[in-house]
mmCIF file of C-alpha atoms in Angstrom:
data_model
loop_
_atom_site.group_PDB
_atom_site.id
_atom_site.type_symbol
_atom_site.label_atom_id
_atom_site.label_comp_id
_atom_site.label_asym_id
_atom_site.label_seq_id
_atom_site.Cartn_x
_atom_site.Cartn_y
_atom_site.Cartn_z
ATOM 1 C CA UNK A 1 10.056 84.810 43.291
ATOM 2 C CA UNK A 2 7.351 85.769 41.142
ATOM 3 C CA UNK A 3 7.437 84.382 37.592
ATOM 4 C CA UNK A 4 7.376 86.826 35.002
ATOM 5 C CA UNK A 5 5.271 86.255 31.914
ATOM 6 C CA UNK A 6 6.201 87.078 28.406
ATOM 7 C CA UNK A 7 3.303 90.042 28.292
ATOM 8 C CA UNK A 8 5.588 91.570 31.142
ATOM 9 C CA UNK A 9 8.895 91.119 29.585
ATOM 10 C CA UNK A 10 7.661 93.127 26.184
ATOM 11 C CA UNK A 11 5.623 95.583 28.327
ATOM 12 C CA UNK A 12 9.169 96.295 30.037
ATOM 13 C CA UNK A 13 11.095 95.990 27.207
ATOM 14 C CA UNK A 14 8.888 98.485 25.408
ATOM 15 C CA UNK A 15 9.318 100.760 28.197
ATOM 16 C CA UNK A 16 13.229 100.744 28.319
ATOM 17 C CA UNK A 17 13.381 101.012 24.701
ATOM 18 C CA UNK A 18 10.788 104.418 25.417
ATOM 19 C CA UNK A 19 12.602 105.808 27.766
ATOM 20 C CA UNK A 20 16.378 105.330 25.389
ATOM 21 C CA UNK A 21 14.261 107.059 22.747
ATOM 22 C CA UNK A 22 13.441 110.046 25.172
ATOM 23 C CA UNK A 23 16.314 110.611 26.692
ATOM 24 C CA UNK A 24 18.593 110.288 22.747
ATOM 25 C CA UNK A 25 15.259 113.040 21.967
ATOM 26 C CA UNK A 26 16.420 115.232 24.602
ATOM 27 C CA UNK A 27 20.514 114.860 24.357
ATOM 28 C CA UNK A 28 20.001 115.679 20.572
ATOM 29 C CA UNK A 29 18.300 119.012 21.026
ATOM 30 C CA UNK A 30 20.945 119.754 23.430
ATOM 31 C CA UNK A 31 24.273 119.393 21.224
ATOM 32 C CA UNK A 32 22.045 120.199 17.775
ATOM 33 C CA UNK A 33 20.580 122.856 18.717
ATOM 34 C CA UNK A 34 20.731 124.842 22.371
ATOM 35 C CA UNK A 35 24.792 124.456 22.910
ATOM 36 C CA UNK A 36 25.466 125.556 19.214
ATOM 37 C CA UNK A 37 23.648 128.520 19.838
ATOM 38 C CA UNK A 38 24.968 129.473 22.895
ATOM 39 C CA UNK A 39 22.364 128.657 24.981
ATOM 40 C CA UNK A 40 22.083 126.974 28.353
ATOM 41 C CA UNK A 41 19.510 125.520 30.793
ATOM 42 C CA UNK A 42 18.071 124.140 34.058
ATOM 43 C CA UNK A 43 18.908 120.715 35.059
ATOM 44 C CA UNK A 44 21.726 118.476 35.353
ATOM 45 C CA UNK A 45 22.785 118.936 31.648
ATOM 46 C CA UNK A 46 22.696 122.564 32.094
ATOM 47 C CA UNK A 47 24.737 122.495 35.313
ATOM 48 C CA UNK A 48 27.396 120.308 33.600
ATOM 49 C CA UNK A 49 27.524 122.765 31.165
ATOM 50 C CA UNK A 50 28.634 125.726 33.411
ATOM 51 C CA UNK A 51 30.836 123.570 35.370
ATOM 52 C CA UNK A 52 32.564 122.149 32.161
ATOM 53 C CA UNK A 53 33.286 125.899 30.930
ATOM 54 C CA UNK A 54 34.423 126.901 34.732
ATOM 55 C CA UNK A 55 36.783 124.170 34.798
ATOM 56 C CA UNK A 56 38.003 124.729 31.318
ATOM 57 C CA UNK A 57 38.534 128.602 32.351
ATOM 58 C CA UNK A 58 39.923 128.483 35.920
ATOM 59 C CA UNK A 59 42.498 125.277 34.594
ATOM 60 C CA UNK A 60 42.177 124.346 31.451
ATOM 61 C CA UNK A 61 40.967 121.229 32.047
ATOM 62 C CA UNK A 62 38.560 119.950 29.782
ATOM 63 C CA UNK A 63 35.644 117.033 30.486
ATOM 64 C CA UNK A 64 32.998 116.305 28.000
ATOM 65 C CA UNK A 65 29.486 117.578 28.657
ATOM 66 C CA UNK A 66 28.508 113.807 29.469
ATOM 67 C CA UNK A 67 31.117 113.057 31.773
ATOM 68 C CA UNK A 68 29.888 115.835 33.980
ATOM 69 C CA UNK A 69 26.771 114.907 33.835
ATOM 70 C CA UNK A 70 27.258 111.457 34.617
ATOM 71 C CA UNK A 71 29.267 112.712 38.007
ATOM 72 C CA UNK A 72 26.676 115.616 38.767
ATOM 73 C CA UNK A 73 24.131 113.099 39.053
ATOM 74 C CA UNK A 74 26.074 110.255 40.561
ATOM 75 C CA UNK A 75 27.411 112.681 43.135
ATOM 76 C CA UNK A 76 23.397 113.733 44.021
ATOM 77 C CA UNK A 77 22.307 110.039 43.801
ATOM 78 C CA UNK A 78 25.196 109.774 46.682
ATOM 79 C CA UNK A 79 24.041 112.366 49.076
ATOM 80 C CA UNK A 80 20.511 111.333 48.430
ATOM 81 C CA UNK A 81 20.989 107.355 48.862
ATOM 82 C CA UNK A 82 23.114 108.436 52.728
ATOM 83 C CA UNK A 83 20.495 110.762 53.967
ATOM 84 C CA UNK A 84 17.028 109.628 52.414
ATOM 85 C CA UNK A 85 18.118 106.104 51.949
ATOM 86 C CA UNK A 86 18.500 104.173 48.825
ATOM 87 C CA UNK A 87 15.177 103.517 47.372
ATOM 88 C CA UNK A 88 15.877 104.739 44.100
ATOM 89 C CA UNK A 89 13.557 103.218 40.872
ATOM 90 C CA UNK A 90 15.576 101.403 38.441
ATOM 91 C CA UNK A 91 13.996 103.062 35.758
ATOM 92 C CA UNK A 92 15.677 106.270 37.417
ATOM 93 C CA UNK A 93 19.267 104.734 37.461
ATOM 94 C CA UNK A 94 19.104 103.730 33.951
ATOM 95 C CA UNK A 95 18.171 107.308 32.670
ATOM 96 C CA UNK A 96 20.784 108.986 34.599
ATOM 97 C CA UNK A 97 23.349 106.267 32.909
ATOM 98 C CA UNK A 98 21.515 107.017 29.546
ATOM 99 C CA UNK A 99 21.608 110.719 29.891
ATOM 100 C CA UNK A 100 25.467 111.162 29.690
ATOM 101 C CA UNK A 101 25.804 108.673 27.166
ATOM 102 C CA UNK A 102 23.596 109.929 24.769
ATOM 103 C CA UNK A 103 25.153 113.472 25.154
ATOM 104 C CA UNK A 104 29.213 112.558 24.530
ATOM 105 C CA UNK A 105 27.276 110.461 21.547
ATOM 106 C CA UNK A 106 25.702 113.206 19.722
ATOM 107 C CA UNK A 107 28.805 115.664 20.836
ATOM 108 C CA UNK A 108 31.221 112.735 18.712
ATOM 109 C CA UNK A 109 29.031 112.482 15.820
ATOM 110 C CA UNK A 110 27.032 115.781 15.035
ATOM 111 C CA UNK A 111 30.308 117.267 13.806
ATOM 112 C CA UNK A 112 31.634 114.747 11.133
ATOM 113 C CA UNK A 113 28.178 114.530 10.562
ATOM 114 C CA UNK A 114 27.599 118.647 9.837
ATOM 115 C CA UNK A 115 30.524 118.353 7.387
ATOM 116 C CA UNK A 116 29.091 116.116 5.526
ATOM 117 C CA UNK A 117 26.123 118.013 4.902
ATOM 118 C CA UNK A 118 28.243 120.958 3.834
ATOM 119 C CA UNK A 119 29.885 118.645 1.376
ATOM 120 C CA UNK A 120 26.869 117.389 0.355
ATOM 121 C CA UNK A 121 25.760 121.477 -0.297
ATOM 122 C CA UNK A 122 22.804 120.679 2.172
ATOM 123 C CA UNK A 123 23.838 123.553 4.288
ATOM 124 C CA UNK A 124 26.663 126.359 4.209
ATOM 125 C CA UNK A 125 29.542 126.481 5.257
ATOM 126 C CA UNK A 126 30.373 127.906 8.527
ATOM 127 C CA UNK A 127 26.793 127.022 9.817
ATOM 128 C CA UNK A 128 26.514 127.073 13.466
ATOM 129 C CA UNK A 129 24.784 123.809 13.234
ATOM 130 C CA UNK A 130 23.567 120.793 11.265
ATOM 131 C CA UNK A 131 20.007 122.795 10.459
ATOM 132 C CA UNK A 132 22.539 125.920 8.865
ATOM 133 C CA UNK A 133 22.232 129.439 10.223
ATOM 134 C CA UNK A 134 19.530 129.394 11.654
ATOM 135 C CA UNK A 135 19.213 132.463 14.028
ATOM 136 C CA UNK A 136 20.044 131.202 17.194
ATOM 137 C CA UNK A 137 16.849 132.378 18.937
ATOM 138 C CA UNK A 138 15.000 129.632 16.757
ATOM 139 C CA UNK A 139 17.340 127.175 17.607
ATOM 140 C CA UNK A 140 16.928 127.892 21.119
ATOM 141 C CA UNK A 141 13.089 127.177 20.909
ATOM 142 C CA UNK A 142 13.609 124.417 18.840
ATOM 143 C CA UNK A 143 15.888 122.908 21.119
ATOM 144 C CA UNK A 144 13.008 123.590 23.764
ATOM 145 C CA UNK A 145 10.702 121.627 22.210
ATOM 146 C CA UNK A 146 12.766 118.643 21.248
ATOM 147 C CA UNK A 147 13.908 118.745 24.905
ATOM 148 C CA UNK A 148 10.331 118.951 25.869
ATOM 149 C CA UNK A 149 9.318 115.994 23.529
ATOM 150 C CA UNK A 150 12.108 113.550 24.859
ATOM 151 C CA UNK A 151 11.632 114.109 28.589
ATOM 152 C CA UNK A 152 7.670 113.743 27.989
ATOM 153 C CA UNK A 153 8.913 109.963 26.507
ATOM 154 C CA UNK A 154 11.129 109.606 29.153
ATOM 155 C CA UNK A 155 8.205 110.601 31.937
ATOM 156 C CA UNK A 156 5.069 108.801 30.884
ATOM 157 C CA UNK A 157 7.758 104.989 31.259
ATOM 158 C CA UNK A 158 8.353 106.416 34.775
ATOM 159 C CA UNK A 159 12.022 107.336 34.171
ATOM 160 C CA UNK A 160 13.505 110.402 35.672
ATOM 161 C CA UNK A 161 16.534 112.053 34.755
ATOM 162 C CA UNK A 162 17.248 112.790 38.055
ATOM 163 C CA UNK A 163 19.344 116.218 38.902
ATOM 164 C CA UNK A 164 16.405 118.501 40.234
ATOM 165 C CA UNK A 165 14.583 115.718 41.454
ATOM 166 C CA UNK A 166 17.144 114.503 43.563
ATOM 167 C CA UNK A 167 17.800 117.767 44.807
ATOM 168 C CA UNK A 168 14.240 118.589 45.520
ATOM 169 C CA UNK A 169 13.725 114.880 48.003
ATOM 170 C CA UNK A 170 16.851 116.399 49.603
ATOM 171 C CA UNK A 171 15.325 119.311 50.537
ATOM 172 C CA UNK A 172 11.607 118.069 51.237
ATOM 173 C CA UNK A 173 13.621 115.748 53.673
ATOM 174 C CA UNK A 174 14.134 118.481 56.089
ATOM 175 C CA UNK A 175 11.661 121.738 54.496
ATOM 176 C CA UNK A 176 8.402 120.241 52.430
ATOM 177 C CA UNK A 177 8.840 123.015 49.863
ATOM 178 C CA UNK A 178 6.812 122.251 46.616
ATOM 179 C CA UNK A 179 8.864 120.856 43.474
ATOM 180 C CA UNK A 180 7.781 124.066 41.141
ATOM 181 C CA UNK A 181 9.354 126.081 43.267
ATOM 182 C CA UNK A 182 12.703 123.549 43.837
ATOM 183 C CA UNK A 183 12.691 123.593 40.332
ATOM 184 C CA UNK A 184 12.480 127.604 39.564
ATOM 185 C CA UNK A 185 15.268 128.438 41.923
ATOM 186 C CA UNK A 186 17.449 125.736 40.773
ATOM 187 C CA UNK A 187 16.935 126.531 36.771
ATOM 188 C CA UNK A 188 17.422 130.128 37.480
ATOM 189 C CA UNK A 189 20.583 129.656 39.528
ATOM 190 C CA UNK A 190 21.968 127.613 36.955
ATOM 191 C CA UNK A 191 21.242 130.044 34.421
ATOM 192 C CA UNK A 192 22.248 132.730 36.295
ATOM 193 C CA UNK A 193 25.417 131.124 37.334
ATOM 194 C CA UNK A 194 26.352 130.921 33.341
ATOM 195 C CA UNK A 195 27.294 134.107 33.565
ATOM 196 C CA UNK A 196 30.414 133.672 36.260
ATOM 197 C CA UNK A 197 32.233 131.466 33.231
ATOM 198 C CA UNK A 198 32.555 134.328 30.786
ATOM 199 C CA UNK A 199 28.807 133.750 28.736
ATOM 200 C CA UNK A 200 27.135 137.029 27.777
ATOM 201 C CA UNK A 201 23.493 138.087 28.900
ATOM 202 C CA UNK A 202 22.215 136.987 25.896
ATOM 203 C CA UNK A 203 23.131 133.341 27.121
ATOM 204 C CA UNK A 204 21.285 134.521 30.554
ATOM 205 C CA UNK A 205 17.938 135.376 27.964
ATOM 206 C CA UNK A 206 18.627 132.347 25.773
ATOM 207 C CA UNK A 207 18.436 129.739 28.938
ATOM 208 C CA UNK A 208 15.452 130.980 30.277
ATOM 209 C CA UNK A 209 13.481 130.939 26.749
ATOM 210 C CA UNK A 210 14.489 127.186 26.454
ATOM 211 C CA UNK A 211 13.657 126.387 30.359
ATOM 212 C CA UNK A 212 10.213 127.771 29.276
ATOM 213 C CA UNK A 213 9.619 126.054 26.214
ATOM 214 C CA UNK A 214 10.509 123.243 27.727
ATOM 215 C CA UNK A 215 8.004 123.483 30.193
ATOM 216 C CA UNK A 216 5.126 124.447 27.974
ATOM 217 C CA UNK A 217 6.131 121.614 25.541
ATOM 218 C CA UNK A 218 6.469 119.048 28.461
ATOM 219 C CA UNK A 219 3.519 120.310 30.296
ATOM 220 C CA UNK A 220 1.160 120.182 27.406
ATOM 221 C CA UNK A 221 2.220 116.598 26.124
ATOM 222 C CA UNK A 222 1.930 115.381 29.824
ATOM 223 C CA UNK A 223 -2.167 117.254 30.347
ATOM 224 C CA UNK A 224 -3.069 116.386 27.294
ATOM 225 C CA UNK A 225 -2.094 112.733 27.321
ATOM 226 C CA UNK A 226 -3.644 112.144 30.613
ATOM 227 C CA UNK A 227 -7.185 114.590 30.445
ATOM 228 C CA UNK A 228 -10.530 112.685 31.259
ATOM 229 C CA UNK A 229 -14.171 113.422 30.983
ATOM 230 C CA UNK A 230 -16.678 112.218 33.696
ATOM 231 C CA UNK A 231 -19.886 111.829 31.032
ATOM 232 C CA UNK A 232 -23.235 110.932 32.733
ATOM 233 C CA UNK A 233 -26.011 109.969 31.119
ATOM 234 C CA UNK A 234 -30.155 110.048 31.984
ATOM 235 C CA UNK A 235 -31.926 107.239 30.235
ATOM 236 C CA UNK A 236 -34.578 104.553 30.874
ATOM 237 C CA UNK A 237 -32.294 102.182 28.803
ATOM 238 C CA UNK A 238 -29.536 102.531 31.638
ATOM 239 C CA UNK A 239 -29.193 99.483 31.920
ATOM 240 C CA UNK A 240 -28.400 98.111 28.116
ATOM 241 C CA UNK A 241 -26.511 101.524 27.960
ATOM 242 C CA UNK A 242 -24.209 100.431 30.923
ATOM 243 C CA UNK A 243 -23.675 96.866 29.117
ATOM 244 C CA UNK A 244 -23.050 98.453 25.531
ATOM 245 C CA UNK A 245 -20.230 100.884 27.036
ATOM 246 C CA UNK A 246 -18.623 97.977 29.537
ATOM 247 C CA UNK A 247 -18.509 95.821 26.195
ATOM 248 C CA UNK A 248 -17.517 97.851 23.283
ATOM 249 C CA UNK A 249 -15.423 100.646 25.270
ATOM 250 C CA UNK A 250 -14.044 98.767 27.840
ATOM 251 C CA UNK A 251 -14.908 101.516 30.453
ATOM 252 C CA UNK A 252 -16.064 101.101 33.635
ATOM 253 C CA UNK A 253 -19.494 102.066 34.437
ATOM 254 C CA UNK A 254 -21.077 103.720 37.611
ATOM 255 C CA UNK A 255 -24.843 103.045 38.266
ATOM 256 C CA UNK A 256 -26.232 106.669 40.828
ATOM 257 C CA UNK A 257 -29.251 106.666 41.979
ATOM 258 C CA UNK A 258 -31.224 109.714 41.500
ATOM 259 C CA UNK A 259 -34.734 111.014 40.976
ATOM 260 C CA UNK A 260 -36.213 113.703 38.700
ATOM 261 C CA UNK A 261 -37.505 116.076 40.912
ATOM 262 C CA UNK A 262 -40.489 117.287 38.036
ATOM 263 C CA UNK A 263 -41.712 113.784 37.781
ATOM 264 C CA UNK A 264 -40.961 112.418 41.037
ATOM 265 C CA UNK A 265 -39.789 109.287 39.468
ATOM 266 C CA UNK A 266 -36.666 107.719 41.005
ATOM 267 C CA UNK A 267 -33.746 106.980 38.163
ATOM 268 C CA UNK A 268 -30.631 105.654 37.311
ATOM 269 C CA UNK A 269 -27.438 107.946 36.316
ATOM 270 C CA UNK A 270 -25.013 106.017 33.886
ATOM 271 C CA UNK A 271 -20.973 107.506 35.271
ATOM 272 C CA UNK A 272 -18.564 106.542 32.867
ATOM 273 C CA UNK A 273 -14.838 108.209 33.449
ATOM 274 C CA UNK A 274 -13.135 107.955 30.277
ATOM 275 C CA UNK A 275 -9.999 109.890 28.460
ATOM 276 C CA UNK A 276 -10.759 112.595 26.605
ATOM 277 C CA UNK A 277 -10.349 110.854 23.224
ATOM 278 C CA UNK A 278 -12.912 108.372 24.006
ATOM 279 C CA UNK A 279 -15.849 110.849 24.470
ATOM 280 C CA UNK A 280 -16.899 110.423 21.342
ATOM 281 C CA UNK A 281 -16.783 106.716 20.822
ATOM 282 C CA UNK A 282 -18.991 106.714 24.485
ATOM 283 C CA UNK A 283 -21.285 109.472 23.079
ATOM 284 C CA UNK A 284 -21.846 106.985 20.122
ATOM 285 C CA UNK A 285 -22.486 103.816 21.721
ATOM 286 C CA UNK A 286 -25.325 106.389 24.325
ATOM 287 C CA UNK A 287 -26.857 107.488 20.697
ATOM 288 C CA UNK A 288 -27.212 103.868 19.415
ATOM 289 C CA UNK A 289 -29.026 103.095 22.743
ATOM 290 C CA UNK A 290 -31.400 105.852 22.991
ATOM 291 C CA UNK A 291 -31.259 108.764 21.002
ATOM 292 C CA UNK A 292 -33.278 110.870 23.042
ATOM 293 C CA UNK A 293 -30.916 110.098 26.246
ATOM 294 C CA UNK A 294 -30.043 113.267 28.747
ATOM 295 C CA UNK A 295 -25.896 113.359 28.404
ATOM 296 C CA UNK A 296 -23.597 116.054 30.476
ATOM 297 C CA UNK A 297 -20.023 116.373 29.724
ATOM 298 C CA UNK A 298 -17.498 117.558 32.129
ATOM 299 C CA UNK A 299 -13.511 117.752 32.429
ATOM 300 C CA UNK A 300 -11.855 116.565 34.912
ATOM 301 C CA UNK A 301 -8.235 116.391 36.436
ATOM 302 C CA UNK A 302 -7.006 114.212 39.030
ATOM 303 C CA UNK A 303 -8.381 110.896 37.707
ATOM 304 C CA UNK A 304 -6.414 107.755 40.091
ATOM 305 C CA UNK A 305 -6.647 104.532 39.799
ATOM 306 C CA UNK A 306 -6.987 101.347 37.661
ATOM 307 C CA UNK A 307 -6.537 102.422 33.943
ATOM 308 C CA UNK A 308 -5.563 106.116 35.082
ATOM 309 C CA UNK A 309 -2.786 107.369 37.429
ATOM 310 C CA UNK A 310 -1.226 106.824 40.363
ATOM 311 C CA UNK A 311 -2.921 108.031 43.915
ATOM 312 C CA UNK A 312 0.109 109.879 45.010
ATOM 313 C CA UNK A 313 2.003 109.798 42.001
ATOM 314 C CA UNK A 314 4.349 112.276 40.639
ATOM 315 C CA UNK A 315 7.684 113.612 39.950
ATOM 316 C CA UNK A 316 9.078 113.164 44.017
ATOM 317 C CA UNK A 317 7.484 109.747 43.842
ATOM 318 C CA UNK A 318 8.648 108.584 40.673
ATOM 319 C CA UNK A 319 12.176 108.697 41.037
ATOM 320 C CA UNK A 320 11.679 106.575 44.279
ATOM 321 C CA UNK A 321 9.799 103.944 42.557
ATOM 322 C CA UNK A 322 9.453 102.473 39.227
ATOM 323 C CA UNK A 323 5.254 102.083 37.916
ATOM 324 C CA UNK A 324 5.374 98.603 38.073
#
């Protein structure tokens, strides 16, 4: 067994303790701010939420939000583990345990917790929820983004809170259908199906404004995070350039041969891939070389391998597998 040392342990600790934050993040905007204001969503939380009220209309029988979640996803992680077999991260397993916990949490203590601020003359009384009455359109988008921001935590340990995920390996077992999609239909049946336990259309209007807020917000955390520049640079000082930018950046450097076709005159071409916040520093360290060096800038997506992403990696992949 391979002996784990103690930069591993806090690299893993650090990621568990990410991941608790992210998913508390996300279970808070749910009971703070999208169930107060009638709202619903996509997911396993919002399919535990129209199963909870379906169960509490049909018999009366009432199970906490978290409860339902916890059996939604164990009952998915079942089917999944008998027909695509049980490779499931542990990263994935802890989230899902996480998820449900976090939500009958916040459900037990965002009540007491709401009086006390109307004590305390923070808010009114009668608010629909601990930030007053606000109009529950903003508390729907607000609840998007908080949702957003605690998934985006959860996603960049390599954590998955499961639900749609599971469902879509089930499916790209048999049909290779593209996750988007999986995740479209499923969101919109959810939200759809809201309306078969008594919620209005507004409800219908209010989960689909949160599913896309959520996706902006996730979506632009997770791009932004991960965008890269390919920067290549013409010099005669290529080589001290190379050794400057291996040294102080700590970037890789690619030496291309190439030749100026004016001139004739064969020539090197400093690549350096770096992330998009590091530009700068790279430009710098060109500039303090040779001022009068030929630089091109370029974006770039799809940047694998040591110090970037996975080859391969994504949302299928990640519940599979942990990162490390």
């Amino acid at each position: 067994m391979k002996k784990l040392t103690a930069n591993q342990v806090a690299i893993g600790i650090k990621e568990y303790l990410m991941m608790t934050f992210g998913i508390l993040f996300y279970t808070f905007a749910w009971i703070a701010c999208i169930i107060p204001a009638h709202g619903t969503g996509g997911g396993a939380t919002g399919l535990s939420l129209v199963l909870c009220a379906a169960l509490e209309n049909l018999f009366g029988f009432q199970v906490s939000i978290g409860t339902m979640a916890f059996i939604v996803n164990g009952i998915l992680l079942l089917f999944a583990g008998f027909i695509i077999g049980w490779k499931f991260g542990i990263k994935t397993i802890f989230c899902i345990i996480i998820l449900p916990l976090g939500l009958d949490f916040f459900t037990a203590v965002l009540p007491p917790f709401q009086e006390w601020l109307v004590t305390k003359g923070v808010i009114a009384a009668g608010s629909i929820s601990i930030f007053g009455n606000l109009e529950p359109i903003l508390l729907v988008i607000m609840g998007g983004l908080l949702s957003g921001v605690g998934i985006y935590f959860c996603l960049m340990q390599g954590g998955s809170t499961g639900g749609v995920d599971i469902v879509a390996l089930l499916i790209n077992k048999y049909h290779p259908i593209n996750y988007g999609r999986v995740v479209i239909v499923h969101d919109s049946a959810v939200i759809l199906a809201s309306l078969l336990v008594g919620n209005g259309p507004e409800t219908v209007i209010y989960g689909f404004l949160m599913t896309i807020v959520f996706s902006i917000t996730a979506d632009a955390m997770l791009n932004g995070n991960q965008q890269s520049n390919q920067v290549l640079v013409i010099s005669h000082e290529h080589d001290r350039i190379a050794e400057e930018i291996t040294a102080q950046a700590h970037r890789g450097v690619t030496m291309l041969n190439g030749m100026g076709w004016y001139t004739k005159e064969p020539s090197q071409v400093v690549m350096v891939i770096c992330r998009k916040r590091e530009t700068n520093d790279i430009l710098k360290i060109v500039k303090s070389v040779d001022a009068t060096a030929f630089c091109s800038v370029a974006s770039v997506t799809g940047v694998y391998g040591k110090g970037f992403g996975l080859i391969g990696g994504g949302m299928l992949n990640g519940i599979q597998q942990d990162k490390k």
